Short mmCIF file of C-alpha atoms and ligand atoms in Angstrom, two decimals:
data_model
loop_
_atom_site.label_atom_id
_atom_site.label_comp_id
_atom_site.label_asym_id
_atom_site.label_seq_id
_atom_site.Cartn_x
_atom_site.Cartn_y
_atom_site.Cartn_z
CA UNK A 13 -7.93 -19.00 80.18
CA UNK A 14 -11.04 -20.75 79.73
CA UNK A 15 -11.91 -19.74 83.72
CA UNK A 16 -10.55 -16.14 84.00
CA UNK A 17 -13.03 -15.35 81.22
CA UNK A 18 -15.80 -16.89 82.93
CA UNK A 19 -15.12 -15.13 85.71
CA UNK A 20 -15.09 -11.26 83.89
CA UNK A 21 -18.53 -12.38 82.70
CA UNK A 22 -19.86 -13.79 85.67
CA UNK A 23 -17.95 -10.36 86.96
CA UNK A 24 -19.91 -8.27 84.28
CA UNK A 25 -23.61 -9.71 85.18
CA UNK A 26 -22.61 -9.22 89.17
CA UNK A 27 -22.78 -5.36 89.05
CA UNK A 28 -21.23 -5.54 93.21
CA UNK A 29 -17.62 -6.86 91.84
CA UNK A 30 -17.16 -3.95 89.93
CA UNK A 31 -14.41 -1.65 91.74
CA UNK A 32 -16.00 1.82 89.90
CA UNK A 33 -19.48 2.17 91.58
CA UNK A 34 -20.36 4.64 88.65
CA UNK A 35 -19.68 1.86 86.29
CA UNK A 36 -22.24 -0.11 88.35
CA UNK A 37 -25.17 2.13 87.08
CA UNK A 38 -27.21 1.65 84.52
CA UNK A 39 -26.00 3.46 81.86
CA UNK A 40 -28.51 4.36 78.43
CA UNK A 41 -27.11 2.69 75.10
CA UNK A 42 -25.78 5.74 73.39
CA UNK A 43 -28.15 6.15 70.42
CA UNK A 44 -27.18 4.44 67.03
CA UNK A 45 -25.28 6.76 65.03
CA UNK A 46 -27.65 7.97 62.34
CA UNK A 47 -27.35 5.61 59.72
CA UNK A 48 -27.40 6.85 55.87
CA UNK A 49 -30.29 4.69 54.05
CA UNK A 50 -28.81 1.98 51.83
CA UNK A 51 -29.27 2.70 48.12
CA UNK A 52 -32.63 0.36 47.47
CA UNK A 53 -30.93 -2.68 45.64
CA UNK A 54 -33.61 -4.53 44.13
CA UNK A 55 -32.02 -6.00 41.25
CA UNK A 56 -32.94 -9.84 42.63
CA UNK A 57 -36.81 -9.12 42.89
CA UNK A 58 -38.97 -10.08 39.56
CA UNK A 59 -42.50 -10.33 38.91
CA UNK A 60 -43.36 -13.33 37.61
CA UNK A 61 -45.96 -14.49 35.31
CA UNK A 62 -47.36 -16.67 32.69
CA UNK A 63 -46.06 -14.08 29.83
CA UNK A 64 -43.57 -11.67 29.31
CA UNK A 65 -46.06 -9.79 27.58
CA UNK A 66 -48.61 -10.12 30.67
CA UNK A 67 -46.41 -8.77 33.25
CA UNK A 68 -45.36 -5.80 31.39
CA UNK A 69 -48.71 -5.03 30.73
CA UNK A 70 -49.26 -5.29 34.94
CA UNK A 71 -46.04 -2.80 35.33
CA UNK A 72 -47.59 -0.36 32.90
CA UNK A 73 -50.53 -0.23 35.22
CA UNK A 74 -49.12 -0.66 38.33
CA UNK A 75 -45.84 2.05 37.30
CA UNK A 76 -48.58 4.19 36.67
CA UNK A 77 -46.66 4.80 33.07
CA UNK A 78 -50.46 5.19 31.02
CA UNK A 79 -51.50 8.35 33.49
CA UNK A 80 -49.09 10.25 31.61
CA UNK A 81 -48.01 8.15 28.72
CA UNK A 82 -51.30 7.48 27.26
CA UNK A 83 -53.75 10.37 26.33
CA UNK A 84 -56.61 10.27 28.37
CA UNK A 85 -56.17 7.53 30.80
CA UNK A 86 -57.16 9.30 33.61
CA UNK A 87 -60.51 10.64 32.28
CA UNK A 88 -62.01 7.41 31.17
CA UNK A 89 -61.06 5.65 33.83
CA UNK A 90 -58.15 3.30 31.93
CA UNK A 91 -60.90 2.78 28.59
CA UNK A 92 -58.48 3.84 26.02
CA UNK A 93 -58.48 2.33 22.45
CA UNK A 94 -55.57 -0.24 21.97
CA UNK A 95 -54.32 1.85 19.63
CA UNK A 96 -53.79 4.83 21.53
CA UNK A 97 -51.79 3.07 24.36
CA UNK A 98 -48.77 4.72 25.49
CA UNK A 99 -48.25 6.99 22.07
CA UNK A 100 -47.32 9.99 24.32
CA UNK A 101 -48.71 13.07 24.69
CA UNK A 102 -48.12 16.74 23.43
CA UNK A 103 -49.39 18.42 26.31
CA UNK A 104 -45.97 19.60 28.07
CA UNK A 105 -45.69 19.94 31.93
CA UNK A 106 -43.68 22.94 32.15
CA UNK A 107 -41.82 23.96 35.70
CA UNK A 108 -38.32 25.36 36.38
CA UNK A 109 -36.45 22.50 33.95
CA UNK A 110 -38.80 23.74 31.29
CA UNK A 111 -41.30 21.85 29.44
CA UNK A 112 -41.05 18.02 28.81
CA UNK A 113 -43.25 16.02 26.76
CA UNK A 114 -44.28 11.83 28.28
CA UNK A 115 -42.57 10.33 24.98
CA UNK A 116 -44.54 8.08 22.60
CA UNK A 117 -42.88 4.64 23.94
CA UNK A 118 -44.75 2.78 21.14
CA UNK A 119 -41.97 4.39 19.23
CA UNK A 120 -39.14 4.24 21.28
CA UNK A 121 -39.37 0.89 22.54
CA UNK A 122 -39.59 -0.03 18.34
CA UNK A 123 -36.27 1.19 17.85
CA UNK A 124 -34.67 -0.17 20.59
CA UNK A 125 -33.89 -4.26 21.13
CA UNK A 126 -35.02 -5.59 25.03
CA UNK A 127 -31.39 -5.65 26.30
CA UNK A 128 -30.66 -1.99 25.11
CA UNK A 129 -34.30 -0.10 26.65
CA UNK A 130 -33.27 -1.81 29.74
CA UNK A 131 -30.04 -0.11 29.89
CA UNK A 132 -31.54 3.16 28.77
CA UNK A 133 -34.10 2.81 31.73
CA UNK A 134 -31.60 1.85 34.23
CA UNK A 135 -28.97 5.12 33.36
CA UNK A 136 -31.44 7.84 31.84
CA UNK A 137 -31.62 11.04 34.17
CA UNK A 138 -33.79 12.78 32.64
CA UNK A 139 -36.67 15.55 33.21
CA UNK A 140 -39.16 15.97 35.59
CA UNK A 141 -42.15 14.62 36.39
CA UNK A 142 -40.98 11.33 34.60
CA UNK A 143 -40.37 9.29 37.58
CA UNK A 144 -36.42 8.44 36.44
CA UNK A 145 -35.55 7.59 39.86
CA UNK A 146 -37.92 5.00 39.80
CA UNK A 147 -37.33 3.16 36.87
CA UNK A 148 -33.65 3.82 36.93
CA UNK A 149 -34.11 0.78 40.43
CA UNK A 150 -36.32 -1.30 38.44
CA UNK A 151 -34.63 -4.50 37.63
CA UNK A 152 -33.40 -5.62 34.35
CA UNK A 153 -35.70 -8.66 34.18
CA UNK A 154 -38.92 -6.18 34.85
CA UNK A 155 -37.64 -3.64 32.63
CA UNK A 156 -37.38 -6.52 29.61
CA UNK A 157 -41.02 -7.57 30.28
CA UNK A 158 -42.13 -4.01 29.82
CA UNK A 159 -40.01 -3.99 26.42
CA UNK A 160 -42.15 -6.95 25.77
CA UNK A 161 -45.32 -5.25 26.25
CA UNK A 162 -44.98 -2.03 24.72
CA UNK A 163 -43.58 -3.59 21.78
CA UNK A 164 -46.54 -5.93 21.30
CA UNK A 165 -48.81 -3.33 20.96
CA UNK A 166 -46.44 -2.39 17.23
CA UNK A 167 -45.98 1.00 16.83
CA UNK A 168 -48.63 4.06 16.99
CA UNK A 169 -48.81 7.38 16.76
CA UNK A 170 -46.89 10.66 16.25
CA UNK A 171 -43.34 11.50 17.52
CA UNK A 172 -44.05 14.07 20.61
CA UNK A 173 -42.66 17.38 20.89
CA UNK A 174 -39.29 18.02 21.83
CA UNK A 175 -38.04 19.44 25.85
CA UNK A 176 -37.89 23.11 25.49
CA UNK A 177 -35.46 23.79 27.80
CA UNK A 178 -33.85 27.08 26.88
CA UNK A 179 -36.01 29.35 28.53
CA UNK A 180 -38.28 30.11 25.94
CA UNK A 181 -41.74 28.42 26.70
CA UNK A 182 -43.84 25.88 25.26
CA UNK A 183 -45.48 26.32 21.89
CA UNK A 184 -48.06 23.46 22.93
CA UNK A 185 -51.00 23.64 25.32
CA UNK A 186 -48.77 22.84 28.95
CA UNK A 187 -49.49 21.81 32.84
CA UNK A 188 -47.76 24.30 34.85
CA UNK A 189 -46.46 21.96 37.42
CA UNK A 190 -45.48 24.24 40.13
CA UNK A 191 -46.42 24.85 43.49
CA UNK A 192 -49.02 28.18 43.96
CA UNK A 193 -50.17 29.83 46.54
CA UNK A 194 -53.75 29.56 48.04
CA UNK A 195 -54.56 33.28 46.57
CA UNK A 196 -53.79 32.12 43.07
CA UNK A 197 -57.60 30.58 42.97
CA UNK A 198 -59.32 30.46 41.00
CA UNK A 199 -57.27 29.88 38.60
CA UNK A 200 -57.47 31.55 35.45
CA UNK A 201 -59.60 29.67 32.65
C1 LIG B 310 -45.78 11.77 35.96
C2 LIG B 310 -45.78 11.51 34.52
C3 LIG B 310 -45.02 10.28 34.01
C4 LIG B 310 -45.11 8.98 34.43
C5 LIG B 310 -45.95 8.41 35.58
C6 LIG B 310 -44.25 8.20 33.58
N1 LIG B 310 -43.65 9.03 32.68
FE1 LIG B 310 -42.28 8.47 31.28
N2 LIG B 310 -42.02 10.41 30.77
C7 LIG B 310 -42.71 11.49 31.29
C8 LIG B 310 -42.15 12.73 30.77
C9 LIG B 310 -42.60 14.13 31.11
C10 LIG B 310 -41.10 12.34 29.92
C11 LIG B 310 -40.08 13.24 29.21
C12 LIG B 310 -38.90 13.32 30.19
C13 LIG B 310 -37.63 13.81 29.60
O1 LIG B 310 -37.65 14.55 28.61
O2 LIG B 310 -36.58 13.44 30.16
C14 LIG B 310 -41.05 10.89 29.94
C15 LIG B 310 -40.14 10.13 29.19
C16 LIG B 310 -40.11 8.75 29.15
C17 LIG B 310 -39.25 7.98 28.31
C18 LIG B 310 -38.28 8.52 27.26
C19 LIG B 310 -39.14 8.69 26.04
C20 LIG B 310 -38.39 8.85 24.81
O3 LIG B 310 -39.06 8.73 23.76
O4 LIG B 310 -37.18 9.11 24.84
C21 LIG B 310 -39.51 6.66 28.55
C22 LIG B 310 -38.88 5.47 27.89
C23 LIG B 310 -40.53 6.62 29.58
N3 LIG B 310 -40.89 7.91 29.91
C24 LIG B 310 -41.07 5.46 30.10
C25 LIG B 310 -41.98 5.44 31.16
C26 LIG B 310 -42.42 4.22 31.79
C27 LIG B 310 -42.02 2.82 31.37
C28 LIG B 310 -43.26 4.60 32.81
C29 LIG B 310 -43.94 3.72 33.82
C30 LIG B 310 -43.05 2.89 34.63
C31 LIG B 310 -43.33 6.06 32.80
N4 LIG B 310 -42.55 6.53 31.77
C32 LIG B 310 -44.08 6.82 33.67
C33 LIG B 310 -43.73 11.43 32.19
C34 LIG B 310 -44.10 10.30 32.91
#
């Protein structure tokens, strides 16, 4: 047994023994069957730290949740008062699933214990721009530490708007958030 299949390799790297002198040609590896991407599973991968506190306060910055979440971030470069951190915002950004407000998470993380925002984050499918998708792969562990944070700051701040999404507009100063063509600059004051 052991020799015949010695011999069908030996047979297979000796191109002459084969009988079919088509078989004998190199022949391309058919190409890989497009493969469908593997839902990202990140679920074992953690940042670590010296506080829980500390790396939430690094996956704030690096989730890039105070560029909407916290009023003017953006404009002074990240110098924001303490107490303005993450209280949300009531300038909508309006597109075709109407207008959605970045919630005040001083708030919502306050009402919620560490176990129970993480869930939230991991199921919510929510509105655009909020990057759901994002935070929905986050792992539990990261998700916690960001509890941690926003909680240590206590709560701040007003309750934003609610979505409008039944078709009938913001009320509040909005970001149109859809694509326009070049002709539509300048834009109108
Ligand atoms: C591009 C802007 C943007 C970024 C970046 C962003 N958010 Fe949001 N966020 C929003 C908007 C808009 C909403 C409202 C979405 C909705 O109504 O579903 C929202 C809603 C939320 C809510 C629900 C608020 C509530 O009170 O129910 C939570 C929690 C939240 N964001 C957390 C985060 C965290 C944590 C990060 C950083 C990892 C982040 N967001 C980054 C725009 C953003």
């Amino acid at each position: 047994m052991k020799l015949q299949t010695l011999a069908a390799g030996l047979c297979l790297l000796m191109t002459a023994c084969t009988q079919n002198p088509e078989a004998a040609m190199p022949v391309a590896e058919p190409a890989p069957a497009p493969a469908s991407l593997p839902a990202p599973s990140v679920s074992s991968v953690h940042v670590t730290g010296a506080s829980q506190i500390e790396i939430g306060a690094y996956l704030a910055d690096l989730g890039g949740c105070h560029d909407c979440h916290t009023p003017g971030w953006a404009q002074t470069g990240g110098n924001v008062p303490e107490d303005q951190l993450l209280v949300g915002t009531d300038v909508g950004f309006s597109g075709p699933w109407g207008t959605s407000y970045p919630g005040n998470l001083r708030l919502t993380a306050g009402q919620l214990d560490a176990g129970a925002w993480a869930d939230m984050m991991k199921d919510r499918n929510g509105l655009p721009p909020m990057p759901w998708p994002t935070v929905n792969r986050m792992s539990r562990e990261d998700l916690m530490a960001l509890h941690a944070y926003i909680t240590s700051l206590g709560p701040a701040g007003e309750p934003v708007p609610m979505a409008v999404t039944d078709g009938s507009g913001p009320r509040t100063p909005f970001i149109w958030f859809v694509p326009q063509p070049p002709e539509a600059w300048p834009a109108q004051p």
